[in-house]
mmCIF file of C-alpha atoms in Angstrom:
data_model
loop_
_atom_site.group_PDB
_atom_site.id
_atom_site.type_symbol
_atom_site.label_atom_id
_atom_site.label_comp_id
_atom_site.label_asym_id
_atom_site.label_seq_id
_atom_site.Cartn_x
_atom_site.Cartn_y
_atom_site.Cartn_z
ATOM 1 C CA MET G 12 52.279 104.077 -2.932
ATOM 2 C CA ASN G 13 53.339 106.438 -6.116
ATOM 3 C CA ARG G 14 51.485 104.613 -8.127
ATOM 4 C CA LEU G 15 48.162 104.830 -6.118
ATOM 5 C CA LEU G 16 48.563 108.488 -5.994
ATOM 6 C CA GLY G 17 49.266 108.415 -9.707
ATOM 7 C CA PHE G 18 45.774 107.227 -10.126
ATOM 8 C CA ALA G 19 43.734 109.249 -7.811
ATOM 9 C CA MET G 20 45.173 112.573 -9.259
ATOM 10 C CA VAL G 21 44.356 111.164 -12.769
ATOM 11 C CA TRP G 22 40.921 110.264 -11.448
ATOM 12 C CA LEU G 23 40.420 113.456 -9.577
ATOM 13 C CA ALA G 24 41.090 114.776 -12.937
ATOM 14 C CA VAL G 25 38.739 112.815 -14.664
ATOM 15 C CA MET G 26 36.144 113.970 -11.920
ATOM 16 C CA GLY G 27 36.955 117.262 -12.404
ATOM 17 C CA SER G 28 36.711 117.701 -15.789
ATOM 18 C CA ILE G 29 33.439 116.037 -15.987
ATOM 19 C CA THR G 30 31.642 118.097 -12.976
ATOM 20 C CA PHE G 31 33.465 121.649 -14.708
ATOM 21 C CA GLY G 32 33.058 120.452 -18.043
ATOM 22 C CA VAL G 33 29.253 119.997 -17.672
ATOM 23 C CA GLY G 34 28.504 123.975 -17.499
ATOM 24 C CA GLU G 35 28.252 126.034 -20.459
ATOM 25 C CA SER G 36 30.562 128.835 -19.494
ATOM 26 C CA GLY G 37 33.698 129.431 -20.617
ATOM 27 C CA GLY G 38 34.531 129.718 -17.221
ATOM 28 C CA ASP G 39 33.389 126.333 -16.666
ATOM 29 C CA ARG G 40 35.768 125.187 -19.018
ATOM 30 C CA VAL G 41 38.672 126.983 -17.905
ATOM 31 C CA MET G 42 38.475 125.427 -13.651
ATOM 32 C CA SER G 43 38.451 122.087 -16.198
ATOM 33 C CA LEU G 44 41.380 122.156 -17.941
ATOM 34 C CA VAL G 45 43.067 123.391 -14.692
ATOM 35 C CA ALA G 46 42.111 120.815 -12.743
ATOM 36 C CA ALA G 47 42.974 118.298 -15.113
ATOM 37 C CA LEU G 48 46.464 119.798 -15.358
ATOM 38 C CA PRO G 49 48.773 117.902 -12.737
ATOM 39 C CA ALA G 50 47.207 114.305 -13.117
ATOM 40 C CA LEU G 51 47.798 115.519 -17.178
ATOM 41 C CA GLY G 52 51.227 116.240 -15.947
ATOM 42 C CA TYR G 53 51.874 113.440 -13.897
ATOM 43 C CA PHE G 54 50.373 111.054 -16.407
ATOM 44 C CA GLY G 55 53.163 112.061 -19.263
ATOM 45 C CA PHE G 56 55.850 111.928 -16.305
ATOM 46 C CA ARG G 57 54.916 108.155 -16.232
ATOM 47 C CA CYS G 58 54.524 107.674 -19.664
ATOM 48 C CA ALA G 59 57.947 109.195 -19.758
ATOM 49 C CA ARG G 60 59.323 106.726 -16.949
ATOM 50 C CA GLU G 61 57.890 103.765 -18.433
ATOM 51 C CA ILE G 62 59.104 103.880 -22.076
ATOM 52 C CA ARG G 63 62.861 104.928 -20.652
ATOM 53 C CA GLY G 64 62.605 101.387 -17.761
ATOM 54 C CA ILE G 65 61.107 99.532 -21.789
ATOM 55 C CA LYS G 66 64.226 100.988 -23.123
ATOM 56 C CA GLU G 67 66.825 100.761 -20.202
ATOM 57 C CA GLY G 68 65.112 96.853 -20.309
ATOM 58 C CA ASN G 69 65.387 96.194 -23.693
ATOM 59 C CA ARG G 70 68.862 97.013 -23.272
ATOM 60 C CA VAL G 71 70.150 95.073 -20.072
ATOM 61 C CA ALA G 72 67.823 91.929 -21.917
ATOM 62 C CA ARG G 73 69.721 92.159 -24.727
ATOM 63 C CA THR G 74 73.463 92.249 -22.883
ATOM 64 C CA ARG G 75 72.650 89.629 -21.474
ATOM 65 C CA ARG G 76 71.957 87.870 -24.170
ATOM 66 C CA GLU G 77 74.735 88.752 -24.925
ATOM 67 C CA GLN G 78 76.604 87.758 -22.377
ATOM 68 C CA ARG G 79 75.119 84.222 -22.090
ATOM 69 C CA LYS G 80 76.049 84.229 -26.291
ATOM 70 C CA LEU G 81 79.546 84.512 -24.765
ATOM 71 C CA MET G 82 80.586 81.053 -23.767
ATOM 72 C CA GLY G 83 84.128 79.879 -22.182
ATOM 73 C CA ARG G 84 85.732 76.479 -22.422
ATOM 74 C CA ASP G 85 83.543 74.246 -21.336
ATOM 75 C CA GLU G 86 80.427 75.861 -22.123
ATOM 76 C CA LEU G 87 81.130 75.684 -25.323
ATOM 77 C CA LEU G 88 82.391 72.116 -25.342
ATOM 78 C CA ASP G 89 78.724 70.503 -23.931
ATOM 79 C CA ALA G 90 77.519 72.777 -26.540
ATOM 80 C CA VAL G 91 79.104 71.651 -29.544
ATOM 81 C CA THR G 92 78.273 68.261 -28.032
ATOM 82 C CA ARG G 93 74.509 68.890 -27.736
ATOM 83 C CA LEU G 94 74.653 70.069 -31.552
ATOM 84 C CA VAL G 95 75.688 67.153 -33.467
ATOM 85 C CA GLY G 96 74.737 64.893 -31.222
ATOM 86 C CA ARG G 97 71.045 64.919 -32.323
ATOM 87 C CA GLY G 98 71.253 63.870 -35.137
ATOM 88 C CA PRO G 99 70.617 65.045 -39.006
ATOM 89 C CA ARG G 100 69.004 68.376 -39.475
ATOM 90 C CA SER G 101 69.227 71.978 -40.572
ATOM 91 C CA LEU G 102 70.949 74.349 -38.809
ATOM 92 C CA GLU G 103 70.231 78.141 -39.038
ATOM 93 C CA CYS G 104 73.358 80.200 -37.650
ATOM 94 C CA GLY G 105 72.321 83.581 -36.259
ATOM 95 C CA VAL G 106 74.470 85.861 -37.928
ATOM 96 C CA ALA G 107 74.317 88.343 -40.534
ATOM 97 C CA GLY G 108 76.053 87.362 -43.825
ATOM 98 C CA HIS G 109 75.766 83.630 -42.858
ATOM 99 C CA ALA G 110 73.625 81.381 -45.065
ATOM 100 C CA ALA G 111 72.054 78.479 -43.842
ATOM 101 C CA GLY G 112 73.444 74.877 -42.888
ATOM 102 C CA HIS G 113 75.677 76.016 -40.238
ATOM 103 C CA MET G 114 75.347 77.513 -36.472
ATOM 104 C CA CYS G 115 78.066 79.489 -35.251
ATOM 105 C CA LEU G 116 78.850 79.960 -31.232
ATOM 106 C CA GLY G 117 79.982 82.723 -29.197
ATOM 107 C CA VAL G 118 83.167 82.448 -27.945
ATOM 108 C CA SER G 119 84.273 84.505 -24.614
ATOM 109 C CA GLU G 120 87.654 86.912 -25.145
ATOM 110 C CA ASP G 121 88.952 84.672 -22.536
ATOM 111 C CA VAL G 122 89.168 81.111 -24.489
ATOM 112 C CA THR G 123 91.902 80.639 -26.539
ATOM 113 C CA LEU G 124 92.118 79.082 -29.830
ATOM 114 C CA ALA G 125 94.432 76.674 -27.863
ATOM 115 C CA ASP G 126 92.090 75.848 -25.222
ATOM 116 C CA LEU G 127 89.595 74.987 -27.690
ATOM 117 C CA VAL G 128 91.901 72.635 -29.856
ATOM 118 C CA GLU G 129 92.479 70.529 -26.663
ATOM 119 C CA GLY G 130 89.412 70.941 -25.588
ATOM 120 C CA ILE G 131 87.297 69.502 -29.058
ATOM 121 C CA SER G 132 90.477 67.423 -29.242
ATOM 122 C CA GLY G 133 89.690 65.628 -26.176
ATOM 123 C CA ARG G 134 86.221 64.201 -27.406
ATOM 124 C CA HIS G 135 86.415 64.042 -30.535
ATOM 125 C CA GLY G 136 90.271 63.355 -31.286
ATOM 126 C CA SER G 137 92.764 65.102 -33.393
ATOM 127 C CA PRO G 138 91.585 67.965 -35.975
ATOM 128 C CA ARG G 139 92.070 68.372 -39.903
ATOM 129 C CA ASN G 140 94.271 71.623 -40.046
ATOM 130 C CA LEU G 141 92.249 73.507 -43.348
ATOM 131 C CA ALA G 142 93.497 76.886 -42.574
ATOM 132 C CA MET G 143 97.173 78.697 -41.163
ATOM 133 C CA GLY G 144 98.024 81.960 -40.511
ATOM 134 C CA GLY G 145 95.607 83.232 -42.889
ATOM 135 C CA TYR G 146 96.235 80.615 -45.648
ATOM 136 C CA ALA G 147 93.700 78.489 -46.451
ATOM 137 C CA ASP G 148 94.497 74.655 -48.072
ATOM 138 C CA PRO G 149 93.521 75.486 -51.590
ATOM 139 C CA THR G 150 92.667 71.501 -51.840
ATOM 140 C CA VAL G 151 89.753 71.770 -49.300
ATOM 141 C CA ASP G 152 86.702 70.549 -50.567
ATOM 142 C CA ALA G 153 83.147 70.066 -49.312
ATOM 143 C CA THR G 154 84.225 66.313 -48.551
ATOM 144 C CA THR G 155 87.734 67.528 -46.115
ATOM 145 C CA GLY G 156 86.052 70.274 -43.891
ATOM 146 C CA LEU G 157 85.026 73.343 -46.557
ATOM 147 C CA PRO G 158 82.104 73.994 -45.310
ATOM 148 C CA LEU G 159 83.696 75.251 -42.137
ATOM 149 C CA LEU G 160 85.674 78.183 -44.461
ATOM 150 C CA THR G 161 82.646 79.212 -46.511
ATOM 151 C CA PRO G 162 81.186 81.574 -43.983
ATOM 152 C CA PHE G 163 83.953 83.486 -43.388
ATOM 153 C CA GLY G 164 85.622 83.696 -46.404
ATOM 154 C CA THR G 165 88.988 85.706 -46.957
ATOM 155 C CA GLN G 166 88.351 86.223 -43.631
ATOM 156 C CA VAL G 167 89.372 83.219 -42.178
ATOM 157 C CA VAL G 168 93.345 83.152 -40.328
ATOM 158 C CA ASP G 169 93.223 79.328 -38.824
ATOM 159 C CA MET G 170 90.354 76.490 -39.282
ATOM 160 C CA ARG G 171 90.832 73.276 -37.063
ATOM 161 C CA ALA G 172 88.197 70.775 -38.275
ATOM 162 C CA TRP G 173 87.197 67.391 -36.667
ATOM 163 C CA ALA G 174 84.379 65.092 -38.453
ATOM 164 C CA TYR G 175 81.709 63.311 -35.976
ATOM 165 C CA GLY G 176 78.078 61.817 -38.194
ATOM 166 C CA SER G 177 76.766 64.817 -40.241
ATOM 167 C CA TRP G 178 79.033 67.136 -39.037
ATOM 168 C CA TRP G 179 81.793 69.271 -38.967
ATOM 169 C CA ILE G 180 83.204 70.610 -36.263
ATOM 170 C CA GLY G 181 85.474 73.475 -36.468
ATOM 171 C CA ALA G 182 87.909 75.979 -34.095
ATOM 172 C CA GLY G 183 89.435 79.101 -35.314
ATOM 173 C CA THR G 184 90.298 82.694 -35.727
ATOM 174 C CA VAL G 185 89.215 85.279 -37.897
ATOM 175 C CA ASP G 186 89.879 88.801 -38.851
ATOM 176 C CA SER G 187 86.649 90.877 -39.888
ATOM 177 C CA GLY G 188 88.731 94.203 -39.650
ATOM 178 C CA ASP G 189 87.869 94.907 -35.959
ATOM 179 C CA GLY G 190 90.875 92.469 -34.931
ATOM 180 C CA VAL G 191 91.177 89.004 -35.362
ATOM 181 C CA ARG G 192 88.893 86.703 -32.735
ATOM 182 C CA ARG G 193 88.144 82.938 -31.911
ATOM 183 C CA VAL G 194 85.526 81.457 -33.298
ATOM 184 C CA VAL G 195 83.956 77.977 -33.379
ATOM 185 C CA LEU G 196 81.159 76.564 -35.438
ATOM 186 C CA VAL G 197 79.012 73.012 -35.683
ATOM 187 C CA ALA G 198 78.338 72.595 -39.916
ATOM 188 C CA GLU G 199 76.302 69.801 -41.913
ATOM 189 C CA ARG G 200 78.820 67.205 -43.847
ATOM 190 C CA ALA G 201 77.688 65.975 -46.448
ATOM 191 C CA GLU G 202 77.576 61.794 -46.374
ATOM 192 C CA PRO G 203 80.743 60.781 -48.132
ATOM 193 C CA VAL G 204 80.061 58.512 -51.896
ATOM 194 C CA VAL G 205 80.104 55.080 -52.044
ATOM 195 C CA GLU G 206 78.075 53.888 -54.974
ATOM 196 C CA GLY G 207 79.971 55.247 -57.016
ATOM 197 C CA LEU G 208 82.583 52.505 -56.521
ATOM 198 C CA PRO G 209 83.755 50.061 -59.391
ATOM 199 C CA ALA G 210 82.403 46.654 -59.092
ATOM 200 C CA ASP G 211 86.026 45.020 -57.732
ATOM 201 C CA ALA G 212 87.218 47.835 -55.360
ATOM 202 C CA SER G 213 88.779 46.366 -52.991
ATOM 203 C CA TRP G 214 87.175 46.895 -49.166
ATOM 204 C CA VAL G 215 89.990 49.254 -48.174
ATOM 205 C CA GLU G 216 88.662 51.613 -50.896
ATOM 206 C CA ARG G 217 85.594 51.005 -49.718
ATOM 207 C CA VAL G 218 86.679 51.672 -45.924
ATOM 208 C CA VAL G 219 87.783 54.960 -47.229
ATOM 209 C CA ALA G 220 85.299 55.892 -49.128
ATOM 210 C CA VAL G 221 82.166 55.582 -47.404
ATOM 211 C CA THR G 222 84.196 57.458 -43.927
ATOM 212 C CA GLY G 223 84.810 60.287 -47.023
ATOM 213 C CA TRP G 224 88.826 59.746 -45.254
ATOM 214 C CA ALA G 225 91.328 62.087 -47.105
ATOM 215 C CA GLY G 226 94.130 62.113 -44.383
ATOM 216 C CA GLY G 227 95.710 65.186 -45.124
ATOM 217 C CA GLY G 228 97.366 63.060 -48.411
ATOM 218 C CA ARG G 229 99.539 61.424 -46.685
ATOM 219 C CA VAL G 230 100.483 57.617 -45.982
ATOM 220 C CA ARG G 231 102.139 56.453 -43.352
ATOM 221 C CA THR G 232 105.875 54.916 -44.215
ATOM 222 C CA ILE G 233 105.495 51.586 -42.106
ATOM 223 C CA ASP G 234 108.856 48.557 -41.724
ATOM 224 C CA TRP G 235 106.770 45.994 -42.709
ATOM 225 C CA ALA G 236 109.571 43.784 -42.133
ATOM 226 C CA ALA G 237 110.617 44.273 -39.077
ATOM 227 C CA VAL G 238 107.066 44.535 -37.584
ATOM 228 C CA GLU G 239 106.239 40.966 -39.148
ATOM 229 C CA ASP G 240 110.273 39.877 -37.608
ATOM 230 C CA ARG G 241 109.061 40.594 -34.279
ATOM 231 C CA LEU G 242 106.291 39.028 -34.518
ATOM 232 C CA GLY G 243 106.840 36.437 -35.722
ATOM 233 C CA THR G 244 104.246 35.782 -38.283
ATOM 234 C CA ALA G 245 103.491 37.895 -41.989
ATOM 235 C CA LEU G 246 100.261 40.298 -41.928
ATOM 236 C CA PRO G 247 97.105 40.563 -44.227
ATOM 237 C CA GLY G 248 97.851 42.792 -46.683
ATOM 238 C CA ASP G 249 94.499 44.612 -46.334
ATOM 239 C CA TYR G 250 95.562 45.486 -42.666
ATOM 240 C CA LYS G 251 98.242 47.087 -43.619
ATOM 241 C CA GLN G 252 96.779 49.226 -46.167
ATOM 242 C CA LEU G 253 94.455 50.570 -43.380
ATOM 243 C CA ALA G 254 97.459 50.842 -41.010
ATOM 244 C CA GLU G 255 99.270 53.178 -43.721
ATOM 245 C CA ILE G 256 96.311 54.795 -44.734
ATOM 246 C CA PHE G 257 94.680 55.532 -41.631
ATOM 247 C CA GLY G 258 96.819 55.401 -38.639
ATOM 248 C CA ASP G 259 96.261 55.357 -35.225
ATOM 249 C CA GLY G 260 92.203 55.761 -34.506
ATOM 250 C CA ALA G 261 88.800 55.114 -34.595
ATOM 251 C CA PHE G 262 86.307 54.418 -36.845
ATOM 252 C CA ASP G 263 83.538 56.033 -35.818
ATOM 253 C CA GLY G 264 85.153 57.536 -32.545
ATOM 254 C CA PHE G 265 84.261 53.009 -32.093
ATOM 255 C CA LEU G 266 86.603 50.643 -33.437
ATOM 256 C CA SER G 267 89.982 51.163 -32.646
ATOM 257 C CA LEU G 268 93.567 50.016 -34.802
ATOM 258 C CA TYR G 269 96.100 48.678 -33.467
ATOM 259 C CA VAL G 270 98.932 50.337 -35.296
ATOM 260 C CA PRO G 271 103.147 50.095 -35.575
ATOM 261 C CA ASP G 272 104.922 52.967 -34.119
ATOM 262 C CA ALA G 273 101.163 53.764 -32.832
ATOM 263 C CA GLY G 274 101.916 57.701 -31.155
ATOM 264 C CA VAL G 275 99.366 56.939 -28.051
ATOM 265 C CA PRO G 276 100.589 54.357 -25.071
ATOM 266 C CA GLY G 277 99.165 51.334 -26.120
ATOM 267 C CA MET G 278 98.154 50.991 -29.269
ATOM 268 C CA ASP G 279 100.814 49.499 -31.116
ATOM 269 C CA VAL G 280 100.099 46.347 -32.644
ATOM 270 C CA VAL G 281 103.516 44.801 -31.660
ATOM 271 C CA ASP G 282 104.081 46.154 -28.230
ATOM 272 C CA HIS G 283 100.469 44.832 -27.664
ATOM 273 C CA ALA G 284 101.255 41.878 -28.635
ATOM 274 C CA GLU G 285 104.107 40.994 -26.775
ATOM 275 C CA TYR G 286 102.606 42.235 -23.296
ATOM 276 C CA LEU G 287 99.696 39.697 -23.846
ATOM 277 C CA ALA G 288 101.986 36.931 -24.808
ATOM 278 C CA ARG G 289 104.102 38.112 -21.761
ATOM 279 C CA PHE G 290 100.292 38.525 -19.659
ATOM 280 C CA ALA G 291 99.447 34.320 -21.193
ATOM 281 C CA SER G 292 102.860 32.520 -20.287
ATOM 282 C CA ARG G 293 102.486 34.094 -16.279
ATOM 283 C CA GLU G 294 98.654 33.639 -15.865
ATOM 284 C CA GLY G 295 97.321 31.005 -18.663
ATOM 285 C CA THR G 296 95.096 32.153 -21.323
ATOM 286 C CA ARG G 297 91.791 31.264 -19.487
ATOM 287 C CA LEU G 298 90.436 34.710 -20.185
ATOM 288 C CA TRP G 299 90.951 33.484 -24.026
ATOM 289 C CA ARG G 300 89.340 30.272 -23.520
ATOM 290 C CA PRO G 301 89.015 28.297 -24.995
ATOM 291 C CA TYR G 302 92.067 30.038 -27.694
ATOM 292 C CA ASP G 303 95.306 30.290 -26.989
ATOM 293 C CA ILE G 304 97.376 34.242 -27.450
ATOM 294 C CA HIS G 305 100.037 34.281 -30.665
ATOM 295 C CA PRO G 306 102.564 33.024 -30.765
ATOM 296 C CA ALA G 307 100.588 30.098 -29.986
ATOM 297 C CA PRO G 308 100.436 28.542 -32.976
ATOM 298 C CA GLY G 309 97.088 28.714 -34.038
ATOM 299 C CA GLY G 310 96.827 31.743 -31.176
ATOM 300 C CA LEU G 311 95.338 34.763 -30.858
ATOM 301 C CA LEU G 312 96.609 38.025 -32.251
ATOM 302 C CA GLN G 313 94.782 41.571 -31.284
ATOM 303 C CA TRP G 314 94.427 44.154 -34.225
ATOM 304 C CA GLY G 315 92.093 46.755 -32.466
ATOM 305 C CA THR G 316 89.900 47.163 -29.471
ATOM 306 C CA SER G 317 86.476 49.371 -28.958
ATOM 307 C CA VAL G 318 85.654 52.396 -27.146
ATOM 308 C CA GLN G 319 83.580 49.670 -24.681
ATOM 309 C CA ALA G 320 86.724 47.612 -24.370
ATOM 310 C CA ASP G 321 85.351 44.998 -26.960
ATOM 311 C CA GLU G 322 88.294 43.392 -28.735
ATOM 312 C CA PHE G 323 89.257 42.171 -32.288
ATOM 313 C CA TYR G 324 91.891 39.076 -33.053
ATOM 314 C CA TRP G 325 92.808 37.283 -35.936
ATOM 315 C CA LEU G 326 93.085 33.529 -35.129
ATOM 316 C CA THR G 327 96.259 32.591 -36.967
ATOM 317 C CA GLU G 328 95.498 29.450 -37.960
ATOM 318 C CA GLY G 329 97.633 28.477 -40.544
ATOM 319 C CA ASP G 330 100.511 29.796 -42.983
ATOM 320 C CA ASP G 331 98.861 31.489 -44.826
ATOM 321 C CA PRO G 332 97.636 35.438 -43.136
ATOM 322 C CA GLU G 333 95.046 36.079 -46.160
ATOM 323 C CA ALA G 334 93.232 33.483 -44.957
ATOM 324 C CA TRP G 335 92.834 34.065 -41.289
ATOM 325 C CA PRO G 336 89.333 34.692 -39.909
ATOM 326 C CA LEU G 337 88.568 37.236 -37.242
ATOM 327 C CA LEU G 338 87.302 36.465 -33.927
ATOM 328 C CA ALA G 339 85.723 39.525 -31.647
ATOM 329 C CA ARG G 340 84.175 39.603 -28.438
ATOM 330 C CA GLU G 341 82.574 41.749 -26.069
ATOM 331 C CA ASP G 342 83.660 42.708 -22.498
ATOM 332 C CA ILE G 343 82.288 39.319 -21.131
ATOM 333 C CA PRO G 344 82.556 36.052 -21.329
ATOM 334 C CA ASP G 345 81.798 33.677 -24.133
ATOM 335 C CA SER G 346 80.585 35.983 -26.575
ATOM 336 C CA TRP G 347 82.649 35.279 -29.161
ATOM 337 C CA CYS G 348 81.869 36.046 -32.842
ATOM 338 C CA ARG G 349 83.454 34.781 -35.805
ATOM 339 C CA PHE G 350 83.656 36.515 -39.248
ATOM 340 C CA ASP G 351 85.525 34.485 -42.418
ATOM 341 C CA GLY G 352 86.670 37.938 -43.866
ATOM 342 C CA SER G 353 89.503 40.437 -43.836
ATOM 343 C CA ALA G 354 90.056 42.768 -41.315
ATOM 344 C CA ALA G 355 88.825 46.120 -43.992
ATOM 345 C CA GLU G 356 85.704 44.056 -44.872
ATOM 346 C CA PHE G 357 84.851 43.911 -41.137
ATOM 347 C CA VAL G 358 84.949 47.581 -40.525
ATOM 348 C CA PHE G 359 83.277 47.966 -44.270
ATOM 349 C CA ARG G 360 80.676 45.978 -42.623
ATOM 350 C CA MET G 361 80.427 47.397 -39.215
ATOM 351 C CA LEU G 362 79.554 50.646 -40.621
ATOM 352 C CA THR G 363 77.299 50.323 -43.208
ATOM 353 C CA GLU G 364 74.819 46.996 -41.777
ATOM 354 C CA ARG G 365 72.765 46.870 -39.447
ATOM 355 C CA GLY G 366 72.461 43.326 -38.410
ATOM 356 C CA HIS G 367 76.640 43.152 -38.344
ATOM 357 C CA CYS G 368 77.114 41.927 -34.538
ATOM 358 C CA PHE G 369 79.522 45.420 -33.346
ATOM 359 C CA SER G 370 77.387 47.807 -35.978
ATOM 360 C CA THR G 371 77.549 51.256 -35.919
ATOM 361 C CA ALA G 372 75.006 51.796 -38.602
ATOM 362 C CA ARG G 373 72.578 51.681 -36.161
ATOM 363 C CA TYR G 374 73.391 54.578 -35.104
ATOM 364 C CA PHE G 375 75.041 56.891 -37.615
ATOM 365 C CA ASP G 376 73.766 57.396 -41.285
ATOM 366 C CA THR G 377 77.017 59.232 -41.952
ATOM 367 C CA HIS G 378 80.383 57.192 -41.123
ATOM 368 C CA TRP G 379 84.276 58.765 -40.121
ATOM 369 C CA PHE G 380 87.130 58.396 -39.125
ATOM 370 C CA GLN G 381 88.649 59.859 -35.781
ATOM 371 C CA THR G 382 92.715 60.589 -35.641
ATOM 372 C CA TYR G 383 94.516 60.314 -32.509
ATOM 373 C CA SER G 384 97.940 61.833 -33.224
ATOM 374 C CA SER G 385 98.544 64.463 -36.280
#
């Protein structure tokens, strides 16, 4: 209604201006101006009001955008999953002064670093620790998570890192001068270099190279004599190296190792072997036809599983574990796949060959190891 009144006043002013403006005398011109003044005043008032409305609308919209960018824990987890699930692409960060190659996500003040670490770990395993208490690990490089530290420089207080395909995922805290705040970011991860390995590199060395695994520089100490005594058999040497270097976790988040003294329930290689032996003695071995279960002569001894319940075994034929073939199957009957090679070779070919029966190369160009325990 107010706008209609305003338009009417403007129309009257215009018509009055035309009517009086055609006169030749100065009085006509004065009357024309007087007739136009109310409409011109109203017009100015409406313009000022519209300008204030536009400014206010922009401020509200900007505030709403900022509120949308500050996400709670579950929103952040979903945003990270969307980013790393869309395949290799270049990322542009919207934070002033940050270069390309990563994207920072807004973190609500209600979310703690512990919340973030717990949530991301639930999807991507245990993190690597790149910085703590304002001290960044000086050995961190591009292969171990440096792209997560670079955007913040000396402002980094804490940073945890997870690898996933072509991406680094980071969660931490930075001190920008206005107090310590939480940060979550996704950064591009360079493909680990494998081509430079010597021709006689072992399969274990190739697995380490293709996953870019550093493992914090630690190698687990395992009492293999005690392990093999409990199992009643020696174990292949390359498997022992995998267990010592990687520990419990999953290659490409898919194939999980059973290892001694696993930090995750149900993933201990000895405990699991004893469980299967008890089950087979009580229920029979029909679930593994036509094979028996260790410690039966030539029985199956499981060394791995997958997120899709696939199973990976040694066929313990003969006294030399280095000559044991591998048997793998999907979670369906009669789907056995035989592989005449070592566990490390099986893993490497799974990661790099699209024709492998359990290939992850069909889904990922860049590979990683997701650890389950720190």
